[in-house]
PDB file of C-alpha atoms and ligand atoms in Angstrom:
ATOM      1  CA  UNK A   1    -194.566 -92.805 -48.458  1.00  0.00           C
ATOM      2  CA  UNK A   2    -195.613 -96.288 -49.498  1.00  0.00           C
ATOM      3  CA  UNK A   3    -197.880 -97.081 -52.469  1.00  0.00           C
ATOM      4  CA  UNK A   4    -200.086-100.170 -52.835  1.00  0.00           C
ATOM      5  CA  UNK A   5    -197.360-101.891 -54.852  1.00  0.00           C
ATOM      6  CA  UNK A   6    -194.855-101.452 -52.053  1.00  0.00           C
ATOM      7  CA  UNK A   7    -197.285-102.999 -49.635  1.00  0.00           C
ATOM      8  CA  UNK A   8    -197.782-106.006 -51.911  1.00  0.00           C
ATOM      9  CA  UNK A   9    -194.035-106.421 -52.221  1.00  0.00           C
ATOM     10  CA  UNK A  10    -193.341-106.183 -48.547  1.00  0.00           C
ATOM     11  CA  UNK A  11    -196.271-108.493 -47.729  1.00  0.00           C
ATOM     12  CA  UNK A  12    -194.921-111.104 -50.137  1.00  0.00           C
ATOM     13  CA  UNK A  13    -191.513-110.618 -48.629  1.00  0.00           C
ATOM     14  CA  UNK A  14    -192.890-111.309 -45.184  1.00  0.00           C
ATOM     15  CA  UNK A  15    -194.624-114.456 -46.405  1.00  0.00           C
ATOM     16  CA  UNK A  16    -191.493-115.719 -48.144  1.00  0.00           C
ATOM     17  CA  UNK A  17    -189.390-114.845 -45.110  1.00  0.00           C
ATOM     18  CA  UNK A  18    -191.870-116.669 -42.894  1.00  0.00           C
ATOM     19  CA  UNK A  19    -191.811-119.774 -45.073  1.00  0.00           C
ATOM     20  CA  UNK A  20    -188.031-119.743 -45.041  1.00  0.00           C
ATOM     21  CA  UNK A  21    -187.886-119.570 -41.270  1.00  0.00           C
ATOM     22  CA  UNK A  22    -190.413-122.434 -40.969  1.00  0.00           C
ATOM     23  CA  UNK A  23    -188.229-124.504 -43.295  1.00  0.00           C
ATOM     24  CA  UNK A  24    -185.154-123.588 -41.252  1.00  0.00           C
ATOM     25  CA  UNK A  25    -186.733-124.724 -38.015  1.00  0.00           C
ATOM     26  CA  UNK A  26    -188.301-127.828 -39.575  1.00  0.00           C
ATOM     27  CA  UNK A  27    -185.073-129.095 -41.135  1.00  0.00           C
ATOM     28  CA  UNK A  28    -183.215-130.187 -37.971  1.00  0.00           C
ATOM     29  CA  UNK A  29    -186.278-132.157 -36.824  1.00  0.00           C
ATOM     30  CA  UNK A  30    -186.431-134.028 -40.129  1.00  0.00           C
ATOM     31  CA  UNK A  31    -182.696-134.758 -39.931  1.00  0.00           C
ATOM     32  CA  UNK A  32    -182.885-135.933 -36.346  1.00  0.00           C
ATOM     33  CA  UNK A  33    -185.441-138.662 -37.103  1.00  0.00           C
ATOM     34  CA  UNK A  34    -183.023-141.293 -38.547  1.00  0.00           C
ATOM     35  CA  UNK A  35    -180.811-141.055 -35.431  1.00  0.00           C
ATOM     36  CA  UNK A  36    -183.798-142.120 -33.345  1.00  0.00           C
ATOM     37  CA  UNK A  37    -184.618-145.091 -35.540  1.00  0.00           C
ATOM     38  CA  UNK A  38    -184.146-148.382 -33.744  1.00  0.00           C
ATOM     39  CA  UNK A  39    -184.431-146.885 -30.257  1.00  0.00           C
ATOM     40  CA  UNK A  40    -187.744-146.141 -28.543  1.00  0.00           C
ATOM     41  CA  UNK A  41    -187.600-142.357 -28.857  1.00  0.00           C
ATOM     42  CA  UNK A  42    -190.019-140.076 -27.076  1.00  0.00           C
ATOM     43  CA  UNK A  43    -192.398-140.158 -30.044  1.00  0.00           C
ATOM     44  CA  UNK A  44    -192.392-143.943 -30.459  1.00  0.00           C
ATOM     45  CA  UNK A  45    -195.332-145.487 -28.647  1.00  0.00           C
ATOM     46  CA  UNK A  46    -194.686-148.621 -26.623  1.00  0.00           C
ATOM     47  CA  UNK A  47    -197.788-150.771 -26.794  1.00  0.00           C
ATOM     48  CA  UNK A  48    -198.976-153.278 -24.203  1.00  0.00           C
ATOM     49  CA  UNK A  49    -201.970-155.529 -23.726  1.00  0.00           C
ATOM     50  CA  UNK A  50    -204.194-155.147 -20.694  1.00  0.00           C
ATOM     51  CA  UNK A  51    -207.399-156.810 -19.588  1.00  0.00           C
ATOM     52  CA  UNK A  52    -209.841-155.536 -16.994  1.00  0.00           C
ATOM     53  CA  UNK A  53    -213.537-155.468 -16.249  1.00  0.00           C
ATOM     54  CA  UNK A  54    -215.525-152.261 -16.538  1.00  0.00           C
ATOM     55  CA  UNK A  55    -218.992-152.300 -14.998  1.00  0.00           C
ATOM     56  CA  UNK A  56    -218.871-156.093 -14.966  1.00  0.00           C
ATOM     57  CA  UNK A  57    -217.918-156.450 -18.638  1.00  0.00           C
ATOM     58  CA  UNK A  58    -214.456-157.829 -19.546  1.00  0.00           C
ATOM     59  CA  UNK A  59    -212.333-155.795 -21.966  1.00  0.00           C
ATOM     60  CA  UNK A  60    -209.031-156.642 -23.654  1.00  0.00           C
ATOM     61  CA  UNK A  61    -207.142-153.632 -24.986  1.00  0.00           C
ATOM     62  CA  UNK A  62    -203.808-152.947 -26.597  1.00  0.00           C
ATOM     63  CA  UNK A  63    -202.718-149.485 -25.538  1.00  0.00           C
ATOM     64  CA  UNK A  64    -199.849-147.057 -25.647  1.00  0.00           C
ATOM     65  CA  UNK A  65    -198.395-147.611 -22.177  1.00  0.00           C
ATOM     66  CA  UNK A  66    -198.757-143.872 -21.480  1.00  0.00           C
ATOM     67  CA  UNK A  67    -202.565-144.056 -21.767  1.00  0.00           C
ATOM     68  CA  UNK A  68    -204.277-143.090 -18.540  1.00  0.00           C
ATOM     69  CA  UNK A  69    -207.176-145.122 -17.234  1.00  0.00           C
ATOM     70  CA  UNK A  70    -209.337-142.041 -17.849  1.00  0.00           C
ATOM     71  CA  UNK A  71    -208.409-141.916 -21.536  1.00  0.00           C
ATOM     72  CA  UNK A  72    -208.815-145.683 -21.882  1.00  0.00           C
ATOM     73  CA  UNK A  73    -212.358-145.388 -20.530  1.00  0.00           C
ATOM     74  CA  UNK A  74    -213.320-142.325 -22.535  1.00  0.00           C
ATOM     75  CA  UNK A  75    -211.422-142.679 -25.793  1.00  0.00           C
ATOM     76  CA  UNK A  76    -211.086-146.455 -26.186  1.00  0.00           C
ATOM     77  CA  UNK A  77    -214.200-147.825 -24.474  1.00  0.00           C
ATOM     78  CA  UNK A  78    -216.306-144.749 -25.287  1.00  0.00           C
ATOM     79  CA  UNK A  79    -217.598-144.443 -21.738  1.00  0.00           C
ATOM     80  CA  UNK A  80    -217.968-140.684 -21.554  1.00  0.00           C
ATOM     81  CA  UNK A  81    -219.588-140.538 -18.122  1.00  0.00           C
ATOM     82  CA  UNK A  82    -216.236-140.199 -16.388  1.00  0.00           C
ATOM     83  CA  UNK A  83    -215.123-136.624 -16.963  1.00  0.00           C
ATOM     84  CA  UNK A  84    -211.753-134.992 -17.616  1.00  0.00           C
ATOM     85  CA  UNK A  85    -211.483-131.776 -15.647  1.00  0.00           C
ATOM     86  CA  UNK A  86    -207.905-130.876 -14.778  1.00  0.00           C
ATOM     87  CA  UNK A  87    -206.170-134.103 -15.930  1.00  0.00           C
ATOM     88  CA  UNK A  88    -203.765-133.481 -13.024  1.00  0.00           C
ATOM     89  CA  UNK A  89    -205.368-135.060  -9.962  1.00  0.00           C
ATOM     90  CA  UNK A  90    -206.773-131.804  -8.635  1.00  0.00           C
ATOM     91  CA  UNK A  91    -210.522-131.788  -9.319  1.00  0.00           C
ATOM     92  CA  UNK A  92    -211.913-135.314  -8.868  1.00  0.00           C
ATOM     93  CA  UNK A  93    -214.074-135.179 -12.023  1.00  0.00           C
ATOM     94  CA  UNK A  94    -212.428-138.408 -13.208  1.00  0.00           C
ATOM     95  CA  UNK A  95    -213.134-140.439 -10.039  1.00  0.00           C
ATOM     96  CA  UNK A  96    -213.931-144.114 -10.615  1.00  0.00           C
ATOM     97  CA  UNK A  97    -214.066-147.065  -8.236  1.00  0.00           C
ATOM     98  CA  UNK A  98    -211.396-149.749  -8.691  1.00  0.00           C
ATOM     99  CA  UNK A  99    -211.829-152.931  -6.679  1.00  0.00           C
ATOM    100  CA  UNK A 100    -213.964-150.999  -4.181  1.00  0.00           C
ATOM    101  CA  UNK A 101    -211.640-147.988  -3.764  1.00  0.00           C
ATOM    102  CA  UNK A 102    -212.023-144.641  -5.467  1.00  0.00           C
ATOM    103  CA  UNK A 103    -209.168-143.280  -7.523  1.00  0.00           C
ATOM    104  CA  UNK A 104    -208.491-140.358  -9.833  1.00  0.00           C
ATOM    105  CA  UNK A 105    -208.386-142.168 -13.154  1.00  0.00           C
ATOM    106  CA  UNK A 106    -206.354-139.340 -14.743  1.00  0.00           C
ATOM    107  CA  UNK A 107    -203.452-140.197 -12.435  1.00  0.00           C
ATOM    108  CA  UNK A 108    -203.393-143.918 -13.140  1.00  0.00           C
ATOM    109  CA  UNK A 109    -202.030-145.686 -16.192  1.00  0.00           C
ATOM    110  CA  UNK A 110    -204.463-148.122 -17.780  1.00  0.00           C
ATOM    111  CA  UNK A 111    -201.826-150.876 -18.039  1.00  0.00           C
ATOM    112  CA  UNK A 112    -201.548-150.889 -14.229  1.00  0.00           C
ATOM    113  CA  UNK A 113    -205.070-152.308 -13.990  1.00  0.00           C
ATOM    114  CA  UNK A 114    -204.600-155.828 -15.305  1.00  0.00           C
ATOM    115  CA  UNK A 115    -207.345-158.000 -13.796  1.00  0.00           C
ATOM    116  CA  UNK A 116    -208.999-155.115 -11.938  1.00  0.00           C
ATOM    117  CA  UNK A 117    -212.699-154.500 -11.636  1.00  0.00           C
ATOM    118  CA  UNK A 118    -213.588-150.903 -12.442  1.00  0.00           C
ATOM    119  CA  UNK A 119    -216.902-149.182 -11.798  1.00  0.00           C
ATOM    120  CA  UNK A 120    -217.801-145.935 -13.550  1.00  0.00           C
ATOM    121  CA  UNK A 121    -220.938-143.849 -13.130  1.00  0.00           C
ATOM    122  CA  UNK A 122    -222.505-145.840 -15.993  1.00  0.00           C
ATOM    123  CA  UNK A 123    -222.147-148.997 -13.884  1.00  0.00           C
ATOM    124  CA  UNK A 124    -223.864-147.664 -10.762  1.00  0.00           C
ATOM    125  CA  UNK A 125    -227.386-147.429 -12.086  1.00  0.00           C
ATOM    126  CA  UNK A 126    -229.458-146.921 -15.197  1.00  0.00           C
ATOM    127  CA  UNK A 127    -231.837-144.086 -16.124  1.00  0.00           C
ATOM    128  CA  UNK A 128    -234.714-146.481 -15.346  1.00  0.00           C
ATOM    129  CA  UNK A 129    -233.196-147.724 -12.089  1.00  0.00           C
ATOM    130  CA  UNK A 130    -230.922-145.127 -10.538  1.00  0.00           C
ATOM    131  CA  UNK A 131    -228.434-146.024  -7.832  1.00  0.00           C
ATOM    132  CA  UNK A 132    -229.677-144.568  -4.498  1.00  0.00           C
ATOM    133  CA  UNK A 133    -226.842-142.014  -4.602  1.00  0.00           C
ATOM    134  CA  UNK A 134    -227.799-140.919  -8.119  1.00  0.00           C
ATOM    135  CA  UNK A 135    -231.441-140.627  -7.051  1.00  0.00           C
ATOM    136  CA  UNK A 136    -230.453-138.560  -4.001  1.00  0.00           C
ATOM    137  CA  UNK A 137    -228.381-136.171  -6.150  1.00  0.00           C
ATOM    138  CA  UNK A 138    -231.428-135.653  -8.386  1.00  0.00           C
ATOM    139  CA  UNK A 139    -233.755-135.171  -5.411  1.00  0.00           C
ATOM    140  CA  UNK A 140    -231.466-132.635  -3.681  1.00  0.00           C
ATOM    141  CA  UNK A 141    -230.308-130.811  -6.828  1.00  0.00           C
ATOM    142  CA  UNK A 142    -226.731-131.857  -6.128  1.00  0.00           C
ATOM    143  CA  UNK A 143    -225.464-130.247  -9.333  1.00  0.00           C
ATOM    144  CA  UNK A 144    -225.862-127.330 -11.686  1.00  0.00           C
ATOM    145  CA  UNK A 145    -223.865-127.881 -14.898  1.00  0.00           C
ATOM    146  CA  UNK A 146    -223.341-131.544 -13.967  1.00  0.00           C
ATOM    147  CA  UNK A 147    -219.739-131.784 -15.119  1.00  0.00           C
ATOM    148  CA  UNK A 148    -218.359-132.771 -11.726  1.00  0.00           C
ATOM    149  CA  UNK A 149    -221.350-134.974 -10.904  1.00  0.00           C
ATOM    150  CA  UNK A 150    -220.196-138.432 -12.107  1.00  0.00           C
ATOM    151  CA  UNK A 151    -217.012-138.020 -10.068  1.00  0.00           C
ATOM    152  CA  UNK A 152    -218.951-136.695  -7.070  1.00  0.00           C
ATOM    153  CA  UNK A 153    -221.331-139.664  -7.178  1.00  0.00           C
ATOM    154  CA  UNK A 154    -218.595-142.310  -7.557  1.00  0.00           C
ATOM    155  CA  UNK A 155    -216.673-140.653  -4.741  1.00  0.00           C
ATOM    156  CA  UNK A 156    -219.752-140.438  -2.518  1.00  0.00           C
ATOM    157  CA  UNK A 157    -220.564-144.126  -2.974  1.00  0.00           C
ATOM    158  CA  UNK A 158    -217.004-145.078  -2.003  1.00  0.00           C
ATOM    159  CA  UNK A 159    -216.925-142.567   0.896  1.00  0.00           C
ATOM    160  CA  UNK A 160    -219.846-144.255   2.643  1.00  0.00           C
ATOM    161  CA  UNK A 161    -218.135-147.626   2.193  1.00  0.00           C
ATOM    162  CA  UNK A 162    -214.875-146.180   3.620  1.00  0.00           C
ATOM    163  CA  UNK A 163    -216.641-144.853   6.718  1.00  0.00           C
ATOM    164  CA  UNK A 164    -218.484-148.127   7.179  1.00  0.00           C
ATOM    165  CA  UNK A 165    -215.191-150.027   6.853  1.00  0.00           C
ATOM    166  CA  UNK A 166    -213.745-147.913   9.707  1.00  0.00           C
ATOM    167  CA  UNK A 167    -211.076-146.154   7.610  1.00  0.00           C
ATOM    168  CA  UNK A 168    -210.157-142.913   9.453  1.00  0.00           C
ATOM    169  CA  UNK A 169    -209.844-139.450   7.859  1.00  0.00           C
ATOM    170  CA  UNK A 170    -208.122-136.244   8.999  1.00  0.00           C
ATOM    171  CA  UNK A 171    -211.175-135.248  11.035  1.00  0.00           C
ATOM    172  CA  UNK A 172    -211.663-138.588  12.787  1.00  0.00           C
ATOM    173  CA  UNK A 173    -211.167-137.844  16.495  1.00  0.00           C
ATOM    174  CA  UNK A 174    -210.301-141.347  17.651  1.00  0.00           C
ATOM    175  CA  UNK A 175    -208.466-143.170  14.886  1.00  0.00           C
ATOM    176  CA  UNK A 176    -208.548-146.388  16.923  1.00  0.00           C
ATOM    177  CA  UNK A 177    -212.352-146.249  17.010  1.00  0.00           C
ATOM    178  CA  UNK A 178    -214.912-146.204  14.213  1.00  0.00           C
ATOM    179  CA  UNK A 179    -215.372-142.934  12.290  1.00  0.00           C
ATOM    180  CA  UNK A 180    -218.821-141.384  12.624  1.00  0.00           C
ATOM    181  CA  UNK A 181    -221.157-141.144   9.654  1.00  0.00           C
ATOM    182  CA  UNK A 182    -221.207-137.354  10.138  1.00  0.00           C
ATOM    183  CA  UNK A 183    -221.394-134.313   7.846  1.00  0.00           C
ATOM    184  CA  UNK A 184    -217.829-133.387   8.903  1.00  0.00           C
ATOM    185  CA  UNK A 185    -216.525-136.812   7.880  1.00  0.00           C
ATOM    186  CA  UNK A 186    -218.387-136.653   4.578  1.00  0.00           C
ATOM    187  CA  UNK A 187    -217.198-133.088   3.843  1.00  0.00           C
ATOM    188  CA  UNK A 188    -213.575-133.967   4.583  1.00  0.00           C
ATOM    189  CA  UNK A 189    -213.650-137.119   2.474  1.00  0.00           C
ATOM    190  CA  UNK A 190    -215.363-135.338  -0.432  1.00  0.00           C
ATOM    191  CA  UNK A 191    -212.854-132.458  -0.375  1.00  0.00           C
ATOM    192  CA  UNK A 192    -210.995-133.847  -3.393  1.00  0.00           C
ATOM    193  CA  UNK A 193    -214.082-133.409  -5.571  1.00  0.00           C
ATOM    194  CA  UNK A 194    -214.322-129.814  -6.694  1.00  0.00           C
ATOM    195  CA  UNK A 195    -217.608-128.323  -7.908  1.00  0.00           C
ATOM    196  CA  UNK A 196    -217.103-125.106  -9.801  1.00  0.00           C
ATOM    197  CA  UNK A 197    -220.843-124.410  -9.638  1.00  0.00           C
ATOM    198  CA  UNK A 198    -220.668-124.518  -5.843  1.00  0.00           C
ATOM    199  CA  UNK A 199    -223.418-127.104  -5.318  1.00  0.00           C
ATOM    200  CA  UNK A 200    -221.663-128.298  -2.161  1.00  0.00           C
ATOM    201  CA  UNK A 201    -224.489-127.857   0.351  1.00  0.00           C
ATOM    202  CA  UNK A 202    -226.896-129.840  -1.848  1.00  0.00           C
ATOM    203  CA  UNK A 203    -224.256-132.518  -2.468  1.00  0.00           C
ATOM    204  CA  UNK A 204    -223.772-132.952   1.297  1.00  0.00           C
ATOM    205  CA  UNK A 205    -227.547-133.170   1.767  1.00  0.00           C
ATOM    206  CA  UNK A 206    -227.783-135.879  -0.903  1.00  0.00           C
ATOM    207  CA  UNK A 207    -224.959-137.962   0.570  1.00  0.00           C
ATOM    208  CA  UNK A 208    -226.291-137.386   4.103  1.00  0.00           C
ATOM    209  CA  UNK A 209    -229.686-138.753   3.121  1.00  0.00           C
ATOM    210  CA  UNK A 210    -228.204-141.960   1.695  1.00  0.00           C
ATOM    211  CA  UNK A 211    -225.956-142.321   4.754  1.00  0.00           C
ATOM    212  CA  UNK A 212    -228.897-141.875   7.128  1.00  0.00           C
ATOM    213  CA  UNK A 213    -230.997-144.376   5.190  1.00  0.00           C
ATOM    214  CA  UNK A 214    -228.242-146.958   5.430  1.00  0.00           C
ATOM    215  CA  UNK A 215    -227.814-146.359   9.178  1.00  0.00           C
ATOM    216  CA  UNK A 216    -231.535-146.861   9.794  1.00  0.00           C
TER     217      UNK A 216
HETATM  218  S1  LIG S   1    -209.430-134.875 -14.186  1.00  0.00           S
HETATM  219 FE1  LIG S   1    -208.579-136.234 -12.758  1.00  0.00          FE
HETATM  220  S2  LIG S   1    -208.514-135.100 -10.913  1.00  0.00           S
HETATM  221 FE2  LIG S   1    -209.161-133.642 -12.409  1.00  0.00          FE
HETATM  222  S1  LIG S   2    -222.276-129.018 -10.998  1.00  0.00           S
HETATM  223 FE1  LIG S   2    -221.054-127.749 -12.268  1.00  0.00          FE
HETATM  224  S2  LIG S   2    -219.043-128.178 -11.566  1.00  0.00           S
HETATM  225 FE2  LIG S   2    -220.296-129.194 -10.152  1.00  0.00          FE
END
């Protein structure tokens, strides 16, 4: 049988015991710190300067060398259009265009982009004057929640340029010839951009319309 007093005692005991174990685990960390002094330990940021253009505007930053291009855009330049989905190169939400080629900005360190010219969704068009791809996504309802959309649009813009430049994909029949501006080519090339809302058919329609307009 336990009375209320016993409960209080044992509860206090648990709290004291807990504090003691926190102190016990914290102590070695505190002692280890001086050994790391003077060497660049895992927790010591190494800073570096980098300069690049984003949407035509030059930026000079001093960043922890571990900063991804995605975090540099979002956290340092406050350009929140580019989205962080998986942060592991699996969803395409972070796609931006660097010197004309699309990349997953979560997989690229910002300091690797010295002198580069980067285009994000903010640089494609404005609310008053949408880029044709942005306008086509609106017209065809190429989104539901919209989280994947900036990456889809940046990817789509670069995909049409890739096809036009004759760069083959896995579904290009004759890699010595020019790839067709077909739905199969577009689907294959957009396969790295995941849409959890499943707006794929509308996305393909939007890209197809821009592709057809350019062909005409
Ligand atoms: S956030 Fe970069 S690929 Fe998912
Ligand atoms: S529109 Fe919601 S994830 Fe694509």
